[in-house]
Short mmCIF file of C-alpha atoms in Angstrom, two decimals:
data_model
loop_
_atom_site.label_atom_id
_atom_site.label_comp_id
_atom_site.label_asym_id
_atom_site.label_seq_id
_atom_site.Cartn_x
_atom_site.Cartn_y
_atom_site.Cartn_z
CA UNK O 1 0.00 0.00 0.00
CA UNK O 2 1.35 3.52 -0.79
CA UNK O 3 1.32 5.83 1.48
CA UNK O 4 2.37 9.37 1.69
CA UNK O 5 2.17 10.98 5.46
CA UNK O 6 2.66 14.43 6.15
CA UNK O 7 3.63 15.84 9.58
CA UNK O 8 4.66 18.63 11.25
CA UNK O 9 2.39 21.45 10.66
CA UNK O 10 0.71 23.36 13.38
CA UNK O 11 0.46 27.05 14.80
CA UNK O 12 2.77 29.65 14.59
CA UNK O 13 3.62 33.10 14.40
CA UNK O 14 3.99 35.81 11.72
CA UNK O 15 7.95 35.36 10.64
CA UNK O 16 8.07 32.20 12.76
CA UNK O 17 9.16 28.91 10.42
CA UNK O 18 7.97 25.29 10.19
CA UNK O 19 9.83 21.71 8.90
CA UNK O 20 6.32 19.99 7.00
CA UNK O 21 7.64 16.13 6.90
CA UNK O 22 6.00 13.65 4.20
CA UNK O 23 6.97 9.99 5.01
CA UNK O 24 6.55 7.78 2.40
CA UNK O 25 5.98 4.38 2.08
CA UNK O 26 5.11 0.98 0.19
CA UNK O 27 7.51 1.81 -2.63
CA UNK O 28 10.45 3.39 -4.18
CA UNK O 29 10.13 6.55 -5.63
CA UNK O 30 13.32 7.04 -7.56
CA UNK O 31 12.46 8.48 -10.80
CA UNK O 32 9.12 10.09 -9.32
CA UNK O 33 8.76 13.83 -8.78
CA UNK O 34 7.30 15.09 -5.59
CA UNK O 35 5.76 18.49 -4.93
CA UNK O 36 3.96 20.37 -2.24
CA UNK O 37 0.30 21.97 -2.52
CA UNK O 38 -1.53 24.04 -0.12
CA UNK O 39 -5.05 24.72 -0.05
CA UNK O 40 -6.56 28.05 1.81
CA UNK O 41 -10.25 28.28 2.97
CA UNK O 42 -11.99 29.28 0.51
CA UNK O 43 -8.94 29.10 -2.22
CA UNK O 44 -8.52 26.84 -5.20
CA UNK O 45 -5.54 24.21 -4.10
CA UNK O 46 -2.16 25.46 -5.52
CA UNK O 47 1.09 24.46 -6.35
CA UNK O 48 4.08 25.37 -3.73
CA UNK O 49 7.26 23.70 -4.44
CA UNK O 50 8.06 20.31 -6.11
CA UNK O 51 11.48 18.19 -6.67
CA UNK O 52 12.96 15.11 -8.17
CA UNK O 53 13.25 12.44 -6.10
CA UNK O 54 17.08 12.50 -7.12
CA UNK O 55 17.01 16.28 -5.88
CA UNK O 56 19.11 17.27 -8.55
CA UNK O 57 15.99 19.92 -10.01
CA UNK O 58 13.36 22.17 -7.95
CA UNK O 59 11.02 24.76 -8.71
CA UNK O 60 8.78 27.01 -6.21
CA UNK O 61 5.56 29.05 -6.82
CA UNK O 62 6.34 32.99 -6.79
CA UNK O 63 4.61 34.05 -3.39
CA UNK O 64 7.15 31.01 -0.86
CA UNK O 65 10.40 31.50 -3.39
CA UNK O 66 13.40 33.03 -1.45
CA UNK O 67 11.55 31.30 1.83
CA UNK O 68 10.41 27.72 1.76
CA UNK O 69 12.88 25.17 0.85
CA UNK O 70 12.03 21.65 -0.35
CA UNK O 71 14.02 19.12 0.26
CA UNK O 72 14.88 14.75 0.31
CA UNK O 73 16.18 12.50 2.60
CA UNK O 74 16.42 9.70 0.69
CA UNK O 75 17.53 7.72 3.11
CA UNK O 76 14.52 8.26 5.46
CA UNK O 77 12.67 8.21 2.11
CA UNK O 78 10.90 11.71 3.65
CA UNK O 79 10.49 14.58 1.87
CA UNK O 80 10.57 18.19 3.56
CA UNK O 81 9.22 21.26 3.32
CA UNK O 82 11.23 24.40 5.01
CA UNK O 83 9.34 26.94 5.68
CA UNK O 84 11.15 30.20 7.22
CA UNK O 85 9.24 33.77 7.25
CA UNK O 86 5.79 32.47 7.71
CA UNK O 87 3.07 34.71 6.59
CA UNK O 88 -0.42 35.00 7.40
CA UNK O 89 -1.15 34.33 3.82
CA UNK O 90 0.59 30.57 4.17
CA UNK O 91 -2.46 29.34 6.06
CA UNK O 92 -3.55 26.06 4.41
CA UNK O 93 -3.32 22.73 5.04
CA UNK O 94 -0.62 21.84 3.03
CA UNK O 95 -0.56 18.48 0.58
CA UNK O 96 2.42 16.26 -0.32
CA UNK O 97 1.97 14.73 -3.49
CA UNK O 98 4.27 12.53 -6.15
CA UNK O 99 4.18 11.27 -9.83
CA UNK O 100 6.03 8.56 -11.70
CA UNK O 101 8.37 9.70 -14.38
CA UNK O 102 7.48 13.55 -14.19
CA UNK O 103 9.25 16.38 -12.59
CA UNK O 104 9.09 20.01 -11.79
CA UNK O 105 4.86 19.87 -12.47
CA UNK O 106 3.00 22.71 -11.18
CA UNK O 107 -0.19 20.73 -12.73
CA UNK O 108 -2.31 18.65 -9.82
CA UNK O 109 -1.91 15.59 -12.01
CA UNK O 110 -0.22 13.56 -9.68
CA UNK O 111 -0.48 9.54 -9.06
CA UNK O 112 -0.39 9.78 -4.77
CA UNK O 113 -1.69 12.35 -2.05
CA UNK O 114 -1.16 12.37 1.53
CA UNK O 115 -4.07 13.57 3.21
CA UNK O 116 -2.39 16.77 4.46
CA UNK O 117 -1.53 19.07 7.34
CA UNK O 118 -2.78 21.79 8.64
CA UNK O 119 -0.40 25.37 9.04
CA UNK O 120 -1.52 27.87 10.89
CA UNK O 121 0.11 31.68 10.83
CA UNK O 122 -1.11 33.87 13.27
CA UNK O 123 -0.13 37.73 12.95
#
């Protein structure tokens, strides 16, 4: 069974920061690329970082770039999200997500979801 946990949200303050976790499971995901997607209340879900599984290529939406960082430990097989500078406007429950054989996709095609966790800014 594949599995993708996230962990790790929660509340903080305005300019406070955050490590999101997503352990996977039930498979290897060389090859796969793995992104990050937040959804606000009331917002349309949207892209927020993503990375090969290999590391070696990452891309990040306009409004986290310069302050969220995604990384892999591959041999934890987790994939983390950094996120330094919080900002009211990062409220969401954020999403980890991956797809076979495709990298750097801001598109919401992907083949596994986690089920998310919630991050809180307060200002």
């Amino acid at each position: 069974q594949v599995q993708l946990v996230e962990s790790g949200g929660g509340l903080v303050q305005a300019g406070g920061s955050l490590r999101l976790s997503c352990a996977t499971s039930g498979r290897a995901f060389s090859g796969f690329g793995m992104a990050w997607f937040r959804q606000a209340p009331g917002k349309e879900r949207e892209f927020v970082a993503t990375i090969s599984w290999s590391g070696g290529s990452t891309d990040y939406a306009d409004s986290v770039n310069g302050r969220f960082t995604i990384s892999i430990d591959d041999a934890k097989n987790t994939v983390y999200l950094q996120m330094n500078g919080l900002e009211a406007e990062d409220t969401a429950v954020y999403y980890c997500a991956a797809r076979e054989g495709v990298v750097n996709s801001r598109r919401m095609a992907y083949d596994y979801w986690g089920q998310g966790t919630q991050v809180t800014v307060s200002s």
